[in-house]
Each structure stands twice: as structure tokens, then as C-alpha cells.
GROMACS .gro file of C-alpha atoms in nm:
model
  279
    1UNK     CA    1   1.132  -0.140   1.719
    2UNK     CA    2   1.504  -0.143   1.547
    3UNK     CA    3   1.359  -0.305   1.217
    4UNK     CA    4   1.624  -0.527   1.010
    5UNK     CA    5   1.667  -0.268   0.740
    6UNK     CA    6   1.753  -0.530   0.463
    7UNK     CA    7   1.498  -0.758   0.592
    8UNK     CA    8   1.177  -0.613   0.631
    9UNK     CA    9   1.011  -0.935   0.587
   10UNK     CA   10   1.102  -1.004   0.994
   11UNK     CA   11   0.775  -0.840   1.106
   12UNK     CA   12   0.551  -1.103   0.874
   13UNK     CA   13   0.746  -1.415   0.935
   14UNK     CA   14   0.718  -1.360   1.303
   15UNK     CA   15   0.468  -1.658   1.383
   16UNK     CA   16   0.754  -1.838   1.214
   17UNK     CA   17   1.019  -1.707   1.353
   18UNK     CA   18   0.912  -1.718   1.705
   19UNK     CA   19   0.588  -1.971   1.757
   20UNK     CA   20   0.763  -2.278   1.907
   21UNK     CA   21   0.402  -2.476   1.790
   22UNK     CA   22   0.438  -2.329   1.444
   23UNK     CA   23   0.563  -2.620   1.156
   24UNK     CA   24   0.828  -2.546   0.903
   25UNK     CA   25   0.701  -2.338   0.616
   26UNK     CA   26   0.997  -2.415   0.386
   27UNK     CA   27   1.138  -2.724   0.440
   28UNK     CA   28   1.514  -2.863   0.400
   29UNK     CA   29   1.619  -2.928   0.074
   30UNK     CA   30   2.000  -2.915  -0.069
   31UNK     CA   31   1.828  -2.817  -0.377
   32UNK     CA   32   1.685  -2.551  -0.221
   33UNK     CA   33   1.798  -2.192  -0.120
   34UNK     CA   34   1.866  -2.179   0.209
   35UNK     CA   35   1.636  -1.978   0.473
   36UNK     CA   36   1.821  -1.628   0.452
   37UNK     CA   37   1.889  -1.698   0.099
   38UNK     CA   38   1.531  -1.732  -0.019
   39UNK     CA   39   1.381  -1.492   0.216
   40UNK     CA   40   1.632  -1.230   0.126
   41UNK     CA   41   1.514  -1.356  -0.267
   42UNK     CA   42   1.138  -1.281  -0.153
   43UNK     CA   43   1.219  -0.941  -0.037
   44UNK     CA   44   1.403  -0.823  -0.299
   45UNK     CA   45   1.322  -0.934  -0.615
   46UNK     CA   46   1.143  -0.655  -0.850
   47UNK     CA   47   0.830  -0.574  -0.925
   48UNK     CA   48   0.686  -0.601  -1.274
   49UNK     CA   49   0.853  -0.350  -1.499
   50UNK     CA   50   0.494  -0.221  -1.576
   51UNK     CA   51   0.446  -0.095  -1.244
   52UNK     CA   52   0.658   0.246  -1.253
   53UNK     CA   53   0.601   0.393  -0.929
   54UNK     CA   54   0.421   0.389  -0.587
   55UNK     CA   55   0.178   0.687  -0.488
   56UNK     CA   56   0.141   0.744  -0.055
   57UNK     CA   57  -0.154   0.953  -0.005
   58UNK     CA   58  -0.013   1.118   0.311
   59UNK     CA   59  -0.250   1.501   0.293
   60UNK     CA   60  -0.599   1.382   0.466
   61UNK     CA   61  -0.689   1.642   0.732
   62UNK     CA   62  -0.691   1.361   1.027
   63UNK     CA   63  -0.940   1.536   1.232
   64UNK     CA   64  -1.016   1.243   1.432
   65UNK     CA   65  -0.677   1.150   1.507
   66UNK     CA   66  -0.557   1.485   1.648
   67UNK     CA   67  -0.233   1.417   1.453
   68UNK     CA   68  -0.137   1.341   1.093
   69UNK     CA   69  -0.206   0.973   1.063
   70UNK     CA   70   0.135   0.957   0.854
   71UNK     CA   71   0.306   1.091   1.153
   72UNK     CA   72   0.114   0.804   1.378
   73UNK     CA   73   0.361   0.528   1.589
   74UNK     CA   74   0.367   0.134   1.577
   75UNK     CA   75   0.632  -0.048   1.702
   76UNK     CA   76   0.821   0.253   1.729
   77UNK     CA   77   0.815   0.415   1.377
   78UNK     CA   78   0.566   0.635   1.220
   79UNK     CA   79   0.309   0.480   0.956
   80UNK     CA   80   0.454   0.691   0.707
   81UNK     CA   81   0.870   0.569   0.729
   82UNK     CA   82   0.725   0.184   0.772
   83UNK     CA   83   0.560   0.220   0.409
   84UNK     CA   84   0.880   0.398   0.333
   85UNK     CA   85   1.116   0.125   0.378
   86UNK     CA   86   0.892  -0.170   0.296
   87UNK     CA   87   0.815   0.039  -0.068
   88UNK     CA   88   1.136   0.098  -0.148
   89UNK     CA   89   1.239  -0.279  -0.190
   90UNK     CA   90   0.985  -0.247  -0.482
   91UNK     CA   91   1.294  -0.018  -0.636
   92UNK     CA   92   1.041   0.203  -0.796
   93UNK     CA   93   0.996   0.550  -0.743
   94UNK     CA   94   0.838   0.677  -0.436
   95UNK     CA   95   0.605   0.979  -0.454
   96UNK     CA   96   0.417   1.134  -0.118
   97UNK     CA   97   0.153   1.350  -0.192
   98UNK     CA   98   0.145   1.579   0.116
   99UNK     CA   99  -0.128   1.876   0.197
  100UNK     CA  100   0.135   2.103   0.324
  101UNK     CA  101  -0.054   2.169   0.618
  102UNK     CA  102   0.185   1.990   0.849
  103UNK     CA  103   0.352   1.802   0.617
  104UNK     CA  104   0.501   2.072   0.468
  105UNK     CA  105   0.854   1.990   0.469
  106UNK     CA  106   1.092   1.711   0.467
  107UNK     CA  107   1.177   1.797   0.836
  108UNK     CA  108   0.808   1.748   0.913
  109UNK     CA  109   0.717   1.432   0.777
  110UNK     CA  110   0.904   1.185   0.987
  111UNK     CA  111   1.084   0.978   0.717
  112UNK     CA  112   1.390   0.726   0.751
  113UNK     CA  113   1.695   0.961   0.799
  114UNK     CA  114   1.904   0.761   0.524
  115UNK     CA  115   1.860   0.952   0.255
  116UNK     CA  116   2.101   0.751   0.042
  117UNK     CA  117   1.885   0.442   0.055
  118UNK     CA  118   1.593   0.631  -0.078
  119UNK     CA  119   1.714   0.833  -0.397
  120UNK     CA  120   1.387   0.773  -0.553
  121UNK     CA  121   1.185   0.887  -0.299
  122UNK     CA  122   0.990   1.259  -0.395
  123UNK     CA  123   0.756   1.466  -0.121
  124UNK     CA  124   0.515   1.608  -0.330
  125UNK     CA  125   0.282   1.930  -0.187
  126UNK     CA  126  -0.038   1.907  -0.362
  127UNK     CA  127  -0.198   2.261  -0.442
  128UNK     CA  128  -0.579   2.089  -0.469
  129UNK     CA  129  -0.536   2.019  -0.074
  130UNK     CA  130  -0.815   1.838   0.072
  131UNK     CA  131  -1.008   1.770  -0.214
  132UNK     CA  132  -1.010   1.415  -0.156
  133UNK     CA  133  -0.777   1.176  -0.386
  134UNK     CA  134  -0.981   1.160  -0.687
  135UNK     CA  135  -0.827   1.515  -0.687
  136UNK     CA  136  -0.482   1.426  -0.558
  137UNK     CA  137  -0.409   1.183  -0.783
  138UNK     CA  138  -0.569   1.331  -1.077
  139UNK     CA  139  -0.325   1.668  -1.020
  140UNK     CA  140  -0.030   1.392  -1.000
  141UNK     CA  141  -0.088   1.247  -1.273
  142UNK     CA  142  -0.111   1.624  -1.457
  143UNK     CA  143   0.243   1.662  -1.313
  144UNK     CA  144   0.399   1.363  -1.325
  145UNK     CA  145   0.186   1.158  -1.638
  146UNK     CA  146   0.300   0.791  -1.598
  147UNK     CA  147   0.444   0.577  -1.954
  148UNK     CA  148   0.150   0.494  -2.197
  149UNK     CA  149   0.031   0.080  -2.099
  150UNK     CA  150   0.217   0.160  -1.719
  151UNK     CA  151   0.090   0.138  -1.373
  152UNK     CA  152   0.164   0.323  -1.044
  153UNK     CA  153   0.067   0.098  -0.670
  154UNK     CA  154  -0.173   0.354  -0.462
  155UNK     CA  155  -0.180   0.312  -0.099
  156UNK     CA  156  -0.298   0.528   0.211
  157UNK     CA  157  -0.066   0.620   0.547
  158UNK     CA  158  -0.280   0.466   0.782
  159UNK     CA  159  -0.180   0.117   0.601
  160UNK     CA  160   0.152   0.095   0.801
  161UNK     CA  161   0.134  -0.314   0.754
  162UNK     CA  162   0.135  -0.299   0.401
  163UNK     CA  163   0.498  -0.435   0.217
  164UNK     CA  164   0.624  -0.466  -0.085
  165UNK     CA  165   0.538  -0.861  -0.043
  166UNK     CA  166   0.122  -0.752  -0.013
  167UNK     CA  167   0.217  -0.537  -0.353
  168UNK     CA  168   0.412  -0.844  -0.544
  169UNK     CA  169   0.100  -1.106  -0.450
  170UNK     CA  170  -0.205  -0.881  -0.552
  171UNK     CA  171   0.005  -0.806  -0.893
  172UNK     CA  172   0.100  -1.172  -0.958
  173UNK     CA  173  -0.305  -1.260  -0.828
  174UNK     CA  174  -0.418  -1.020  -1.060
  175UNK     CA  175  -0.159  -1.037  -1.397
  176UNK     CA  176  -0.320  -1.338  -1.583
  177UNK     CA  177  -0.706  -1.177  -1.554
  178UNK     CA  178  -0.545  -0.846  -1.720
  179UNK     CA  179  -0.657  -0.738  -2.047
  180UNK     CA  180  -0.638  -0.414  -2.255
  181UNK     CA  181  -0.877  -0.246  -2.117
  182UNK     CA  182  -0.821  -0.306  -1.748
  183UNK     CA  183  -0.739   0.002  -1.579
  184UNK     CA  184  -0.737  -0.103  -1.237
  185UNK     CA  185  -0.655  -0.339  -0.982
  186UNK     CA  186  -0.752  -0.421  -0.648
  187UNK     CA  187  -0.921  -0.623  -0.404
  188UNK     CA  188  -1.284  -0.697  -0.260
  189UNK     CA  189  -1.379  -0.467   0.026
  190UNK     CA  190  -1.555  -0.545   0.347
  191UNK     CA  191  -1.880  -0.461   0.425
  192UNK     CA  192  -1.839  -0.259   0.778
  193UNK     CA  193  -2.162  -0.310   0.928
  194UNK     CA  194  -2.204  -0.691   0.848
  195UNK     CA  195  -1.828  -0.708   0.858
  196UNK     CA  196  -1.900  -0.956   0.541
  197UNK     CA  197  -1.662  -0.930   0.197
  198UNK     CA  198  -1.853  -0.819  -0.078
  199UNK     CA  199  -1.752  -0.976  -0.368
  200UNK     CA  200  -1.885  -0.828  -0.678
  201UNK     CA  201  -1.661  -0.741  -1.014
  202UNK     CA  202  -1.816  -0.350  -0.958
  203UNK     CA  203  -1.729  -0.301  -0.601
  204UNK     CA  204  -1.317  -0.304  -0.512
  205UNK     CA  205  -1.138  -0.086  -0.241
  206UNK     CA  206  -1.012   0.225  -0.363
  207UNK     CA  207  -0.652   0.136  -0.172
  208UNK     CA  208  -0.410   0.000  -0.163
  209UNK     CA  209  -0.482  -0.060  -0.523
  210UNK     CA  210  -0.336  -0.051  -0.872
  211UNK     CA  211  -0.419   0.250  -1.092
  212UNK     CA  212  -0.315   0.231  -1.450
  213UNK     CA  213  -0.191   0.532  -1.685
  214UNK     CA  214  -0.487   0.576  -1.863
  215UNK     CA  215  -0.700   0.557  -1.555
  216UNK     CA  216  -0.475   0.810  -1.358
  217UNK     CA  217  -0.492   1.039  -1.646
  218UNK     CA  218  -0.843   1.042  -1.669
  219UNK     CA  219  -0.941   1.154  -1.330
  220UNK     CA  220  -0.825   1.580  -1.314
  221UNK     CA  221  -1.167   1.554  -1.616
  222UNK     CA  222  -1.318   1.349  -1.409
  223UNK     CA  223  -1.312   1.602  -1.139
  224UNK     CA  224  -1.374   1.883  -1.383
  225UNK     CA  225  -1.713   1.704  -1.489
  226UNK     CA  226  -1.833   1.745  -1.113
  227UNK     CA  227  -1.664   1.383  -0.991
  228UNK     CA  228  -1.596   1.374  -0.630
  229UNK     CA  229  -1.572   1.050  -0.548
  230UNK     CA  230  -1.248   0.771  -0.621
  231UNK     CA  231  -1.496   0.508  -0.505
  232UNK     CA  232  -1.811   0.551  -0.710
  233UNK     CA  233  -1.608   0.628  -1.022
  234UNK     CA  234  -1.425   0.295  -0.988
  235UNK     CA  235  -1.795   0.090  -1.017
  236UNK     CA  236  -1.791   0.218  -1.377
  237UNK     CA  237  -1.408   0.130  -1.436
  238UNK     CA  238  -1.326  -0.192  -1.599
  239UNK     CA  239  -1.087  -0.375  -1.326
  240UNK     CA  240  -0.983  -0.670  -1.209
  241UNK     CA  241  -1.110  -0.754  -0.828
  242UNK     CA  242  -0.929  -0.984  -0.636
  243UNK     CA  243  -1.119  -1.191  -0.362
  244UNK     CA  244  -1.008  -1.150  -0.009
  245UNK     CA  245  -1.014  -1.498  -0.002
  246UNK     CA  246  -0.767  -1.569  -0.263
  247UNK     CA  247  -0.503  -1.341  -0.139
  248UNK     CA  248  -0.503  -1.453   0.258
  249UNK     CA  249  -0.374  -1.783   0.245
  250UNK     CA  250  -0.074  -1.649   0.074
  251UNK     CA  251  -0.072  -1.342   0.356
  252UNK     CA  252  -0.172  -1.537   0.656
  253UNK     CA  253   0.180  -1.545   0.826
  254UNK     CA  254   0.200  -1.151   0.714
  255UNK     CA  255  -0.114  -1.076   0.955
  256UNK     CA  256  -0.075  -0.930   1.233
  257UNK     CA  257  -0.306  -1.090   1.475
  258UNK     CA  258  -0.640  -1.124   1.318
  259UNK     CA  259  -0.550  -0.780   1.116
  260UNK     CA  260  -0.455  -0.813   0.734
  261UNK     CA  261  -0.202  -0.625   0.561
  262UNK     CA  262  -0.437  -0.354   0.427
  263UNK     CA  263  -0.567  -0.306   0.740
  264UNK     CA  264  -0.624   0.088   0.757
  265UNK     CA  265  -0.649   0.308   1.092
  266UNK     CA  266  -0.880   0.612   1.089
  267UNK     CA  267  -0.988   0.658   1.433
  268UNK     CA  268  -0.824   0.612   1.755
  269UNK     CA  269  -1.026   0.306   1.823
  270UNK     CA  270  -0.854   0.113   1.537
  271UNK     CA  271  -0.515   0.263   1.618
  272UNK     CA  272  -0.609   0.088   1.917
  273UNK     CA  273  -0.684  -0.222   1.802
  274UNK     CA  274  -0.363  -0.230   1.558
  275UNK     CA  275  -0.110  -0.193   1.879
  276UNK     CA  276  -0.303  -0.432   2.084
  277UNK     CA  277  -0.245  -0.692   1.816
  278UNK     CA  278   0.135  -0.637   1.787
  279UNK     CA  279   0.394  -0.853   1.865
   0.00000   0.00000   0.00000
């Protein structure tokens, strides 16, 4: 797919775009921007300046998938270059924490070519490879400690329909529940057997997810203490948990299909399912 580079809002605004039964979503006012105008607003405006960078955990061994999810194909570009141009209208740094195993190299990891529009962008080889990303992000944050009070956005590969819009509405669902001691943000997971959302202030998915400094910087002891897992240490973090429900209606014309945004692919089955539901 030859994806409008300055509009990467295209692929979400496709039931608009091109449902003839679909009803205006924004509709004509001279006092208000025009289409391209307001879209081209939507896509570009910033982030909050307390959000400092965005974190791809690209070095999971993929043993299912026969391949490096990053390095998977929808609509014609791998996971790992569609998170790469939809995060980079966030203007924030962009930092992918690789294994090295076959991601070793720039040349590797297929990214967008256009270097210039990505001066931000860092491919990071993490020497605690496969120890999960309690581990990953932990050593990071060792490396590369974020600003005391700031916040990085965490996301997966295999979450190639995530965009900087899914990033801007969890943030703006999430700012006025924020006090001092948040250190996390995210939103309610699924249950996969009952495929029921569990809605509970202790249980939020791990990613895509906001991690704060403080958090970030606490997780290398963490893992020194005998912590192995992201997801049981977050139970114990104080957070703010976003509903499913309260985020969709604001995503619905950003699904593709029946699939969310953070829809993640970790078998061939759901890679399946994700290109069957394309448009």
C-alpha cells in the first residue's frame, strides 16, 4: 500500500472516506476548518510535552511466527516501518529496542528509507536479550534515564494499527485522573478465554501503555529482586486504567474491521485474521 506519508490518518478514516452509506462525521461549517485542514490539524498536532519519547519493543524471539514479527507485512509494509511513520507525527524521539539476533542492523530491520524524516529515530541492541521487557525496558531506562515527572509511550511490533491518534486519545482519556503518584497508564485488557474486558483499577495491559520516569527507573531493581514479570508488577503499581469502553467510540472509525487499534498479532492465526479484515 503507497501510504500518504503526511497523512497517515487515511488508513482510519477509510469507512469515511470510502462507505457511500457512511454520514458526515464533520459537518460544513465556514467557521470551521476545512476537511484537509482539520485532519491534517489531527495528525499533527503534538503530544503533551510530558511525554518525551516512544519505546518499540521490537527483540521477542517470534518462534511462532517463523519471522521477526517487526519484519511481518500488512498492506504492504512491515509492522515495524507502519509504527515508524505513524510515531513519528508524535515528534518525539523514537527508540527500538532490538535483540540483535536478526535485528541487528539498520539494514535488517526494514524501516522507512527516508532517513531525513526520522532524525529522532535510535535502534537500540539490548545486551539483556530475551529477558522479557521488564528487562528491556529496565536496561533502557539505565541508558537512556527519562526527565524527573516525564513519560515515555510503550508499544509492541505486532501492534502495526496503532497511530499517534490511539497515543493522543488514551493521554487526553487519561490526563485529568493523573496524580503524583501515578506511574502508569493504560487501558483494560481482555479476558482471552471469555473474550470479556476486565475492568478492575489492578489489572491494565502491559502495552501499548504509558510508563512514567519513576516507574521506568524502577524496574532494572525490580529485576534484580527476582521480578520477571511487566504484568504482575503493574497490579501493585498505582495507575490510571482506562476502560475499553471509553476509548472506542472515539476509535471506532480507526478499527479495522471488528479489530481495535491495539490489536496485537502473535501467532499466524491472528496475522491471519488482521489481513482478512483489511481494506
Amino acid at each position: 500500500m503507497n501510504r500518504s506519508r503526511g497523512y497517515p490518518w487515511i488508513s482510519w478514516m477509510a469507512p469515511v472516506l470510502f462507505c457511500p452509506f457512511s454520514s458526515p462525521v464533520f459537518p460544513r461549517d465556514e467557521n470551521r476548518l476545512s476537511f484537509g485542514s482539520l485532519m491534517d490539524h489531527l495528525a499533527h498536532r503534538p503530544i503533551s510535552p510530558l511525554v518525551e519519547r516512544v519505546i518499540v519493543l521490537a527483540g521477542g524471539k517470534s518462534s511462532r511466527m517463523g519471522t521477526s514479527k517487526a519484519n511481518l507485512v500488512y498492506e504492504g509494509e512491515t509492522f515495524i516501518a507502519r509504527i515508524c511513520w505513524d510515531m513519528g507525527e508524535l515528534r518525539v524521539p523514537l527508540f527500538i529496542l532490538t535483540s540483535g539476533r536478526d535485528l541487528g542492523c539498520a539494514n535488517e530491520l526494514e524501516l522507512p528509507n527516508e532517513q531525513a524524516d526520522f532524525p529522532q529515530r535510535f535502534i537500540e541492541k539490548d545486551p539483556e536479550a530475551y529477558r522479557g521487557p521488564l528487562v528491556a525496558l529496565g536496561s533502557h531506562a539505565v541508558r537512556h534515564p527519562l526527565t524527573p515527572g516525564g513519560w515515555a509511550f510503550v508499544t509492541g511490533c505486532d501492534t502495526p494499527l496503532i497511530d499517534a491518534r490511539f497515543v493522543h486519545t488514551l493521554w487526553s482519556q487519561a490526563a485529568p485522573r493523573l496524580d503524583a503518584a501515578s506511574q502508569a497508564i493504560g487501558f483494560s485488557m481482555t479476558d482471552e478465554a471469555s473474550d470479556v474486558e476486565v475492568v478492575t483499577e489492578q489489572v491494565m495491559a502491559p502495552f501499548p501503555a504509558f510508563y512514567s520516569a519513576s516507574l521506568l527507573a524502577s524496574l532494572i531493581n525490580a529485576s534484580s529482586a527476582g521480578e520477571t514479570s511487566l504484568f504482575r508488577l503493574l497490579k501493585s503499581v498505582p495507575k490510571v486504567v482506562v476502560p475499553q469502553q471509553e476509548l472506542l467510540p472515539t476509535l471506532a472509525d480507526s478499527a479495522v474491521g471488528r479489530l481495535p487499534p491495539w490489536f496485537n498479532v502473535n501467532t499466524p492465526a491472528e496475522h491471519a485474521v488482521l489481513t482478512s479484515n483489511s481494506f
